[in-house]
Tab-separated table of C-alpha atoms in Angstrom:
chain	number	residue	atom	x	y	z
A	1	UNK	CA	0.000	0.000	0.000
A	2	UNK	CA	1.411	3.600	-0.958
A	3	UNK	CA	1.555	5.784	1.919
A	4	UNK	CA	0.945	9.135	-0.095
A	5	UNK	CA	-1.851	7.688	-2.232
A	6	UNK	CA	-4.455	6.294	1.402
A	7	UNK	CA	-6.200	4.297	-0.879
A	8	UNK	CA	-7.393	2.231	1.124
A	9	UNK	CA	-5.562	-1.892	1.720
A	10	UNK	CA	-8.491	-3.117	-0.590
A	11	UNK	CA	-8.450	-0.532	-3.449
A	12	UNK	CA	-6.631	-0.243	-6.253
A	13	UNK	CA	-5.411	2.217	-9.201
A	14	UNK	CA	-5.688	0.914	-11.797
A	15	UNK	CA	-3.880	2.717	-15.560
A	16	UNK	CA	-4.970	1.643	-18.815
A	17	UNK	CA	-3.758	3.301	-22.010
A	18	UNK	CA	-6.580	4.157	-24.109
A	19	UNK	CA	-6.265	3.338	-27.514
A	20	UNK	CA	-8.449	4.939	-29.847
A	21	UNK	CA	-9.176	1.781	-32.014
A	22	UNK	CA	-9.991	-0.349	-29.355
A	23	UNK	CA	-11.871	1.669	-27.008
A	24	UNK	CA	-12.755	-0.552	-23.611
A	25	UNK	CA	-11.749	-3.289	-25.995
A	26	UNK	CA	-8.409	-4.857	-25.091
A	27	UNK	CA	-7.339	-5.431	-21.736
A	28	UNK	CA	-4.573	-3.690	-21.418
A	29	UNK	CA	-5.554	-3.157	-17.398
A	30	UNK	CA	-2.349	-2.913	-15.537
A	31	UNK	CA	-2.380	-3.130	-11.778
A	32	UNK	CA	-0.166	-1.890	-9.226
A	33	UNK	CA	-0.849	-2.985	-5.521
A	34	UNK	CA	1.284	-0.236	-4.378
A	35	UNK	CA	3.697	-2.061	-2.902
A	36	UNK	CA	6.401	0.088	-3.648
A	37	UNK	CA	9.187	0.359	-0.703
A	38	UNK	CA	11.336	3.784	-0.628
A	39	UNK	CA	13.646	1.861	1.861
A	40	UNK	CA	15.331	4.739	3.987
A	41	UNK	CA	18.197	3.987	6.495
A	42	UNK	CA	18.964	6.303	9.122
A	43	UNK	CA	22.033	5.681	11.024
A	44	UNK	CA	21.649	6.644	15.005
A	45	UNK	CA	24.411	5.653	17.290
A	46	UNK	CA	22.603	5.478	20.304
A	47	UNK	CA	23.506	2.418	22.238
A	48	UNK	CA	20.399	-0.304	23.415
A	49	UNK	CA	19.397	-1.864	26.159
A	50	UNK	CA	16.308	-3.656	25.550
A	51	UNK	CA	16.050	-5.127	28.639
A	52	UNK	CA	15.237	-1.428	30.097
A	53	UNK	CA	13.958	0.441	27.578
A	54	UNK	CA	14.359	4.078	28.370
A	55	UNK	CA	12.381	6.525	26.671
A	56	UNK	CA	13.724	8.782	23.966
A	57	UNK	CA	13.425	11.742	21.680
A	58	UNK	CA	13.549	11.590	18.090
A	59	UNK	CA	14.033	14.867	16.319
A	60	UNK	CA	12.161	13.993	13.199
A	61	UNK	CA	11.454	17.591	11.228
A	62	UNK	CA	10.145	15.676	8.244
A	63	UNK	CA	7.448	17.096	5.869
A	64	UNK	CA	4.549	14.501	6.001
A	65	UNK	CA	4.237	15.447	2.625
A	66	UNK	CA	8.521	14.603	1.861
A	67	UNK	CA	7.328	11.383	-0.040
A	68	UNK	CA	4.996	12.775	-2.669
A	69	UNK	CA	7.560	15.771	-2.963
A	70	UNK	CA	10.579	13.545	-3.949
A	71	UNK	CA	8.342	11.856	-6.635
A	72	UNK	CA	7.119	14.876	-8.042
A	73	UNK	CA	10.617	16.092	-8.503
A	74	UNK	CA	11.588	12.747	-9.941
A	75	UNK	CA	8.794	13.374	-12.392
A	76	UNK	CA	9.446	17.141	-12.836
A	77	UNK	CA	13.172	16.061	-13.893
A	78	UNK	CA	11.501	13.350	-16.379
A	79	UNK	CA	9.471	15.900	-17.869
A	80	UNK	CA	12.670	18.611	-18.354
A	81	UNK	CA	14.582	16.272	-19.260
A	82	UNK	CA	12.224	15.120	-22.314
A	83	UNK	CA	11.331	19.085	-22.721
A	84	UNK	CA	7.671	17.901	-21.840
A	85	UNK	CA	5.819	21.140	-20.558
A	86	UNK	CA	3.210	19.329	-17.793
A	87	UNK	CA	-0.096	20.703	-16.514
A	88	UNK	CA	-2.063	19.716	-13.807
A	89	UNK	CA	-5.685	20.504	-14.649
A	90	UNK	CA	-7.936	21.258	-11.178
A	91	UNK	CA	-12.045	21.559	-10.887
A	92	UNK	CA	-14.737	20.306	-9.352
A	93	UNK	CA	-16.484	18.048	-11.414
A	94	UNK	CA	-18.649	19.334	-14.122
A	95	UNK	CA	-16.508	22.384	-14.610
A	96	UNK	CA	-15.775	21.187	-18.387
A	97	UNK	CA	-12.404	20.334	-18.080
A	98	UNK	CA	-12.237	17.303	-20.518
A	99	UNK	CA	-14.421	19.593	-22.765
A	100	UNK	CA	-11.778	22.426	-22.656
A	101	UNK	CA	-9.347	19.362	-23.293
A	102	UNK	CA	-11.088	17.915	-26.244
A	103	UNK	CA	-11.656	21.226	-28.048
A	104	UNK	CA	-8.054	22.154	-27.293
A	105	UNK	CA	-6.279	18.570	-28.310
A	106	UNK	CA	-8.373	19.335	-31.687
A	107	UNK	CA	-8.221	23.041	-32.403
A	108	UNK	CA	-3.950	22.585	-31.926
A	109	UNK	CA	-3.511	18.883	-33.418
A	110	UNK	CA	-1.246	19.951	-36.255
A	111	UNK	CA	0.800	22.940	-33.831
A	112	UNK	CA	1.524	20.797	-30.879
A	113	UNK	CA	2.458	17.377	-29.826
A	114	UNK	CA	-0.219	16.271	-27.322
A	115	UNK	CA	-0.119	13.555	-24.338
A	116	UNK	CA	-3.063	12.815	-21.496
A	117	UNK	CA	-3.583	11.501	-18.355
A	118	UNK	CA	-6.972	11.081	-17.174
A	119	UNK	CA	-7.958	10.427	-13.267
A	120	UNK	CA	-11.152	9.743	-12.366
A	121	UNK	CA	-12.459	7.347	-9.375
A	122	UNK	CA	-14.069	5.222	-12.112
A	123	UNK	CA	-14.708	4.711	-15.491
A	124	UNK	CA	-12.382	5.388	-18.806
A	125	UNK	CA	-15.475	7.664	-20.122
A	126	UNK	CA	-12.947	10.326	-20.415
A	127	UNK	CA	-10.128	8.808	-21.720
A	128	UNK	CA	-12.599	7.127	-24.674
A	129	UNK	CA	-13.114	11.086	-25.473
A	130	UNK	CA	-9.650	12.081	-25.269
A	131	UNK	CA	-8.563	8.596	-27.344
A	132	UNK	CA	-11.438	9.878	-30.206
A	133	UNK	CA	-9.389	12.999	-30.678
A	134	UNK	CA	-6.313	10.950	-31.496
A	135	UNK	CA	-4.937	11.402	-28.909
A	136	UNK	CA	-2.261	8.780	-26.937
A	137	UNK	CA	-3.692	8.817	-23.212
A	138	UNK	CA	-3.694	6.960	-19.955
A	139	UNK	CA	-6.763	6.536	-17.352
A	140	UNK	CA	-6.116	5.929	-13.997
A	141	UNK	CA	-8.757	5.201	-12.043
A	142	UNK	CA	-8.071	5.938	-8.288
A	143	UNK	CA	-10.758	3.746	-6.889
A	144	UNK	CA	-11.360	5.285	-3.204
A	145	UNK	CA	-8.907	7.909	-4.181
A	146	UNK	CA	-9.839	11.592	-3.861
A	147	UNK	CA	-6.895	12.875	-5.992
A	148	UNK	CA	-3.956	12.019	-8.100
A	149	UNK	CA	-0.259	11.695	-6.480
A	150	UNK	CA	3.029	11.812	-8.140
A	151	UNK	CA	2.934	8.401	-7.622
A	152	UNK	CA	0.269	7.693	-9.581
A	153	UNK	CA	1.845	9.527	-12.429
A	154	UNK	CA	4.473	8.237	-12.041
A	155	UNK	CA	3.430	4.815	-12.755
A	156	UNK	CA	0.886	6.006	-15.671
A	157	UNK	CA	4.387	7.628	-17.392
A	158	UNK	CA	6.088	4.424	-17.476
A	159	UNK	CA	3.025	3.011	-19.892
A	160	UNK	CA	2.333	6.287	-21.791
A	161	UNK	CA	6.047	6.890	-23.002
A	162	UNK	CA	4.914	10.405	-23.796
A	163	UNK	CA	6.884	11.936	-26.940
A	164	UNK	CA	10.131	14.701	-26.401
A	165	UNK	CA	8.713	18.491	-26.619
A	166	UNK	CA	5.377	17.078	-26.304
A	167	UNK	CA	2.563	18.829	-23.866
A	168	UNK	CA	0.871	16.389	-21.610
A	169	UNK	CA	-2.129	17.658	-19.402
A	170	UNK	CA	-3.091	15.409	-16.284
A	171	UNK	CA	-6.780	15.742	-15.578
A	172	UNK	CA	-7.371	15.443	-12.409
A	173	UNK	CA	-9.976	14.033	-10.095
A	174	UNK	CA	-12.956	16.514	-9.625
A	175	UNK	CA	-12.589	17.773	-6.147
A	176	UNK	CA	-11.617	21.443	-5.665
A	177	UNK	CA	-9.944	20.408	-2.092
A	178	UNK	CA	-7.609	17.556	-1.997
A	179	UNK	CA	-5.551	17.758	-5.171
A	180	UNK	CA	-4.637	20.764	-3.848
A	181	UNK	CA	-2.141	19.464	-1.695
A	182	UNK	CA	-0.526	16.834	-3.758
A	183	UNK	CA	2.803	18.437	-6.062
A	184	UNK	CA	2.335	15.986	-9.032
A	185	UNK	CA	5.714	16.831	-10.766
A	186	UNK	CA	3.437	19.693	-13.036
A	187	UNK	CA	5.299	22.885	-14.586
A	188	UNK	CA	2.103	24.694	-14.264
A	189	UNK	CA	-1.362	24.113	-12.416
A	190	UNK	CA	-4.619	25.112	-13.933
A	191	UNK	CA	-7.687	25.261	-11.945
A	192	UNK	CA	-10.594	25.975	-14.250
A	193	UNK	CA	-14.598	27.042	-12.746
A	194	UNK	CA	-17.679	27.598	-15.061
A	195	UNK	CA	-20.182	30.270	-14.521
A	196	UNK	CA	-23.161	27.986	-13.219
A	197	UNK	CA	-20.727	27.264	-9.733
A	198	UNK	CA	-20.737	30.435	-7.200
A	199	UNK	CA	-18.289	33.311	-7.797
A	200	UNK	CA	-17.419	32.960	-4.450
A	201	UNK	CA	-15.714	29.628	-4.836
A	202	UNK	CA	-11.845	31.005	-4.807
A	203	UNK	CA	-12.659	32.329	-1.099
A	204	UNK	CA	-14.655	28.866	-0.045
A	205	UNK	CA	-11.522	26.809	-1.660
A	206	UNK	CA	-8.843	28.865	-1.837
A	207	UNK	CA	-6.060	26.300	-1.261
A	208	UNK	CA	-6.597	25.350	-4.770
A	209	UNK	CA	-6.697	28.990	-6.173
A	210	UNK	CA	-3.617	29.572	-3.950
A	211	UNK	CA	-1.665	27.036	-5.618
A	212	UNK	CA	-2.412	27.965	-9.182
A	213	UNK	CA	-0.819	29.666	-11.911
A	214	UNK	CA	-3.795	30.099	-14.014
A	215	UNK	CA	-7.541	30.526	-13.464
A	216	UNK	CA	-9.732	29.489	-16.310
A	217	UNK	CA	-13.315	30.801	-16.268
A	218	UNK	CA	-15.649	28.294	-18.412
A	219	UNK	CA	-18.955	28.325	-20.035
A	220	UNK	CA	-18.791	32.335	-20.295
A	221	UNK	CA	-21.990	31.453	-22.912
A	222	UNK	CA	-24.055	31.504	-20.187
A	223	UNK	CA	-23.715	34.512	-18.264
A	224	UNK	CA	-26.610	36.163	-19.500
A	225	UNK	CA	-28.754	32.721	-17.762
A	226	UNK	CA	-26.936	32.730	-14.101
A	227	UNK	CA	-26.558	35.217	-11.221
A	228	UNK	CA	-22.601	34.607	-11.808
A	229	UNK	CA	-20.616	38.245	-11.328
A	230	UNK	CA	-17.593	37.521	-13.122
A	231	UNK	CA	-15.745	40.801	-12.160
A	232	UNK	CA	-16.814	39.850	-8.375
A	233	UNK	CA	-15.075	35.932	-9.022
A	234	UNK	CA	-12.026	37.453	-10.447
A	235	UNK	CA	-11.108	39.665	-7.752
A	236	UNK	CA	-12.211	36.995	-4.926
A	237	UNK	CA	-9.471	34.661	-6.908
A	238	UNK	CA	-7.069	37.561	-6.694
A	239	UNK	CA	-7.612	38.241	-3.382
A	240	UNK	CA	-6.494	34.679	-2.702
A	241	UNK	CA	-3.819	34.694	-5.188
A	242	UNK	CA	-2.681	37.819	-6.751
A	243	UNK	CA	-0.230	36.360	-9.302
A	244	UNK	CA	-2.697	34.298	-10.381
A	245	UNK	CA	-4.085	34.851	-14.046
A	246	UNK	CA	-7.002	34.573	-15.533
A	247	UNK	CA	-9.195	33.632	-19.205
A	248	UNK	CA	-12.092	33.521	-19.576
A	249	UNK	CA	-13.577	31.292	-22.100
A	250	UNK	CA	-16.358	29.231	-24.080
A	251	UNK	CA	-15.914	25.687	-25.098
A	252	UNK	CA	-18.901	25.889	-26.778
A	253	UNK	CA	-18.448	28.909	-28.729
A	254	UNK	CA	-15.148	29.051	-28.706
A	255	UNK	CA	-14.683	32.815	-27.475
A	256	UNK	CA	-11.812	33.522	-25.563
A	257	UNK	CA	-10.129	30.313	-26.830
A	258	UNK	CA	-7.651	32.197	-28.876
A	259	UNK	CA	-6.228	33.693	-25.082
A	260	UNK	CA	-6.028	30.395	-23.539
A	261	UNK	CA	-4.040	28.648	-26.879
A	262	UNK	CA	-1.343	31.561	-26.761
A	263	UNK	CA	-1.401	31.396	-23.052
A	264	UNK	CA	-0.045	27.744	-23.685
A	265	UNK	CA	2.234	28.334	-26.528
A	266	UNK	CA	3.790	30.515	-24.288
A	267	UNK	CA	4.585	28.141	-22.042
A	268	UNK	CA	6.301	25.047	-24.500
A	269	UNK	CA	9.973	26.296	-24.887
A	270	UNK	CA	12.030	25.355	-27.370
A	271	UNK	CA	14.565	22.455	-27.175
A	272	UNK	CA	18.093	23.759	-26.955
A	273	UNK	CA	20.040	22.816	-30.164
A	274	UNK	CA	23.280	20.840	-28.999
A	275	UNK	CA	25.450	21.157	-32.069
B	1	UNK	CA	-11.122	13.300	2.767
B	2	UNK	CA	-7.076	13.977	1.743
B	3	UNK	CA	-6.377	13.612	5.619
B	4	UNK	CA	-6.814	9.878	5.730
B	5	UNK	CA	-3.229	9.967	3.068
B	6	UNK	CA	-1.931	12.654	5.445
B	7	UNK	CA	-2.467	9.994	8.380
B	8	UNK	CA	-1.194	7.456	6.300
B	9	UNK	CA	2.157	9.383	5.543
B	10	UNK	CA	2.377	10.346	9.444
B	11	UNK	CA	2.234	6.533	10.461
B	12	UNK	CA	5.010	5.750	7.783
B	13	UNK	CA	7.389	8.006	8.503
B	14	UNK	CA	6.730	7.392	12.460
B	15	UNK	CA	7.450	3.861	11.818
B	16	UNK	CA	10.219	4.047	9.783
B	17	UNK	CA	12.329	6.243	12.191
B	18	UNK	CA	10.785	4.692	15.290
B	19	UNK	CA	12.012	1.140	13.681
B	20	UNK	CA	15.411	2.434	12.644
B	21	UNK	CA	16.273	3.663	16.707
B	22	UNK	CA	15.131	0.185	17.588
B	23	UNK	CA	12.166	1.158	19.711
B	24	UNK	CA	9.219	-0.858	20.312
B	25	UNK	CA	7.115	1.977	21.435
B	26	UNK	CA	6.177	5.049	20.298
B	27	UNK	CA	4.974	6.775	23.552
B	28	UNK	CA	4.525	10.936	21.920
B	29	UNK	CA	4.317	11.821	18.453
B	30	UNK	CA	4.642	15.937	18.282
B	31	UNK	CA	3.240	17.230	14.861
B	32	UNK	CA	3.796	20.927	13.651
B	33	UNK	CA	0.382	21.928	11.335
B	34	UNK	CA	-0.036	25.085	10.338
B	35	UNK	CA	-3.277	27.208	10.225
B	36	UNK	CA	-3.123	26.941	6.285
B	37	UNK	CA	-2.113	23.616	5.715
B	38	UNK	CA	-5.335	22.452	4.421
B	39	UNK	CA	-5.818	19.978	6.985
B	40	UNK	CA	-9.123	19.626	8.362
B	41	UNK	CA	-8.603	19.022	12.176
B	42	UNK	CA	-12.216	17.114	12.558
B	43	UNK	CA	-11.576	15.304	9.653
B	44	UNK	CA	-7.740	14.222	10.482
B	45	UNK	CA	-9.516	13.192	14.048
B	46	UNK	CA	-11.449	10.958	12.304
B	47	UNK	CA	-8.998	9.395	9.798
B	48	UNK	CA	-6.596	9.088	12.432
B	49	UNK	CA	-8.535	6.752	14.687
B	50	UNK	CA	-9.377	4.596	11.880
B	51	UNK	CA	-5.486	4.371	10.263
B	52	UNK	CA	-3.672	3.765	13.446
B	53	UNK	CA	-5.414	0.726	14.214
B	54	UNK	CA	-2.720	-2.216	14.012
B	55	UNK	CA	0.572	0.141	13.568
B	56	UNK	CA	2.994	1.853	15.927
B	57	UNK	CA	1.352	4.829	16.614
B	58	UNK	CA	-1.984	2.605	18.174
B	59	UNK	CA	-2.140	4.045	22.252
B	60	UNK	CA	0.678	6.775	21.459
B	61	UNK	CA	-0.255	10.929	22.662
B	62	UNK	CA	-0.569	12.799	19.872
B	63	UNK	CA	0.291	16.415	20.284
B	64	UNK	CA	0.080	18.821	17.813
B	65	UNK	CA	1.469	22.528	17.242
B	66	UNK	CA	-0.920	24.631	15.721
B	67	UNK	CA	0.944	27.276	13.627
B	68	UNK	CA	-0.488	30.287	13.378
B	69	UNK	CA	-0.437	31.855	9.436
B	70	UNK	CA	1.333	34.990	9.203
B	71	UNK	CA	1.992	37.217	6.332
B	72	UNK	CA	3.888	40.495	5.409
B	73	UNK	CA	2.486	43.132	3.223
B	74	UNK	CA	4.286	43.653	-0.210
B	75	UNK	CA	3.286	47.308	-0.140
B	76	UNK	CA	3.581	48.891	3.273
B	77	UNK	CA	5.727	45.557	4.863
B	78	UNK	CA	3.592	45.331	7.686
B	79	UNK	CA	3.614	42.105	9.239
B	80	UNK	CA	0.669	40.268	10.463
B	81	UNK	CA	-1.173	36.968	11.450
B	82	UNK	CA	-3.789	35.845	9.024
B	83	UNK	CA	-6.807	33.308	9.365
B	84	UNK	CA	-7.413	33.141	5.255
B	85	UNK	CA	-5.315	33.222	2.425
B	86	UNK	CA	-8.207	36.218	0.930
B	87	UNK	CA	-7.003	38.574	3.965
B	88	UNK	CA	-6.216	41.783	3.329
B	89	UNK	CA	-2.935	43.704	5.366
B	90	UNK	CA	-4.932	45.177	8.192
B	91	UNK	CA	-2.436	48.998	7.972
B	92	UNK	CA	-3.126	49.548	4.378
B	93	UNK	CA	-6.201	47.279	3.747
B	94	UNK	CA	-4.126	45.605	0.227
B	95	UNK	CA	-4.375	41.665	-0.618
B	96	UNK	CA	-0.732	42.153	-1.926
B	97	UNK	CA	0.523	39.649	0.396
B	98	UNK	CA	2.765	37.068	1.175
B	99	UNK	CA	2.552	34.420	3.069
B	100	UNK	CA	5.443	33.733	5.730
B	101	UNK	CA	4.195	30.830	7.959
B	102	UNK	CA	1.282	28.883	8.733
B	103	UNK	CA	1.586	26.134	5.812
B	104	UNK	CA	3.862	23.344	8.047
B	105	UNK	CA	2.857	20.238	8.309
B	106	UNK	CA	5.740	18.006	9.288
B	107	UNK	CA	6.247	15.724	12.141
B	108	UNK	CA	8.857	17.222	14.662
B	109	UNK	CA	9.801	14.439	17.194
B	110	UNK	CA	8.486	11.085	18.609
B	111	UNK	CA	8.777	10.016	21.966
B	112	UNK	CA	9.975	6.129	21.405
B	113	UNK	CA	11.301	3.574	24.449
């Protein structure tokens, strides 16, 4: 059992690669029991006598987090090391992030190399969308799991073999809390709301605005339906976060698109040329 | 429900260093969390009575540091505890801020014989 993922002794992520030909077709379900040991030794020359055990203090000043951290560096080195520029996508569910995905995997096919990992509790519904795009992409399914984990990426990178100077996005589990906390190795994190949540989500969950780099506002199309005050939302999320940017888009009608796709470019650097 | 991997992280490294000294107890486990950590004290109650069951840390005194969040003001520099990350500096009333303490979450020591 992985001590950063809590899944709990009977659950268990499971990664499949999605292939778009073969969509729930193959089984190509690989399991992990998380069983992984990151064996540790820590030398303390204290003498024993276990006969009379006397108490003592251990200065331990570890991050209870130290774990997850050293894997997400691990992958953070994997991904500039292959020039991959990695973002960790953040909502609650129902926010359209695989939406935002799909339009965006099309609208840049022939500009950008893409790569996905999809993490849900259940189902590969979203990877089967991703796949139809073309699309290579992994599902893990966390089972009990409120969030992804480097970890968990981890193991879904060692299936996906993602390209060199390619852009992978990891869609995460839809939960505006926990993911919050967990580094997954990602150059940039991107936590997206749509107009028909409240505006004053950054201030109810603002760990998650905190920790962003961008703020994408979705389903702008229906403003004029919903009590939503988008100049009210943006300056809650600033108040949380005030390097924190922000686009506003449609999926559905595309507006504002053009902001978020050179937002992105802007992000993939170019390889440097060793001669 | 994140607390229940935060628990789960807390019992492994408590084990792992109370293992490598040799103990066989862990009598005091002293956590630092920090008034912005995330954790939900109610909730980390609950996941902790439910992970500790069978491990080390099963009958050991948990004491925890609360750390209050403080933050300095990029404008005027004042420097000032916060409850929220939306606060604003309470001299010049700006949400130019930046956060100093109050996101620890580490264990500090254990108590082992």
């Amino acid at each position: 059992m992985c001590a950063t993922c809590g899944c709990g002794p009977d659950s268990k992520t499971t990664y499949q690669l999605v292939d778009k030909d073969e969509n729930n077709g193959h089984d190509h379900n690989h399991q992990h029991l998380h069983s992984h040991e990151h064996s540790h030794t820590h030398d303390h020359d204290e003498k024993h006598n276990h006969s009379h055990p006397e108490k003592k203090v251990i200065d331990v000043e570890q991050d209870i987090l130290q774990q997850n951290n050293l894997l997400a560096e691990r992958n953070r080195g994997y991904f500039d090391a292959k020039n991959i520029l990695a973002l960790n996508l953040v909502s609650s569910p129902g926010s359209g992030k695989t939406s935002l995905l799909e339009r965006t995997l099309i609208d840049l096919k022939n500009e950008l190399e893409f790569v996905v990992i999809e993490g849900d509790q259940q189902t590969n519904n979203d990877a089967n969308r991703i796949a139809e795009t073309g699309t290579r992409v992994t599902q893990i399914n966390t089972g009990k799991g409120c969030h992804l984990d480097a970890h968990m990426v981890l193991h879904a990178l060692q299936g996906l073999k993602p390209k060199d100077n390619s852009v992978m996005f990891i869609e995460n589990v839809g939960n505006l809390v926990c993911p919050a906390m967990f580094d997954l190795g990602e150059k940039e994190r991107v936590v997206i709301i749509s107009v028909t949540e409240g505006d004053d989500k950054p201030l109810k969950y603002p760990d998650m605005f905190y920790s962003s780099t961008l703020c994408i506002i979705n389903k702008t199309d229906l403003l004029p339906y919903v009590p939503f005050d988008i100049e009210k939302v943006k300056a809650n999320a600033k108040k949380v976060n005030h390097h924190l940017e922000i686009i506003e888009v449609s999926c559905t009608s595309g507006e504002g698109l053009d902001k978020w796709y050179k937002w992105l470019k802007s992000k993939v650097l170019q390889p440097e040329v060793v001669c | 429900m994140h607390e229940l991997s935060i628990v789960m992280g807390i019992i492994k490294i408590a084990e792992d260093y109370a293992k490598a000294a040799d103990a066989q107890f862990i009598d005091e486990i002293e956590l630092d969390i920090g008034a912005l950590s995330g954790i939900d004290m109610q909730s980390m109650e609950f996941a902790w009575t439910q992970a500790i069951k069978g491990t080390m840390l099963n009958g050991t005194t948990k004491k925890i540091n609360t750390i209050l969040a403080k933050a300095k003001c990029l404008d005027c520099e004042a420097e000032f505890e916060i409850k929220n990350y939306f606060d604003a500096c309470p001299a010049c009333g700006e949400h130019l801020i930046a956060i100093m303490q109050g996101k620890e979450l580490k264990v500090k020591s254990l108590l082992v014989s």
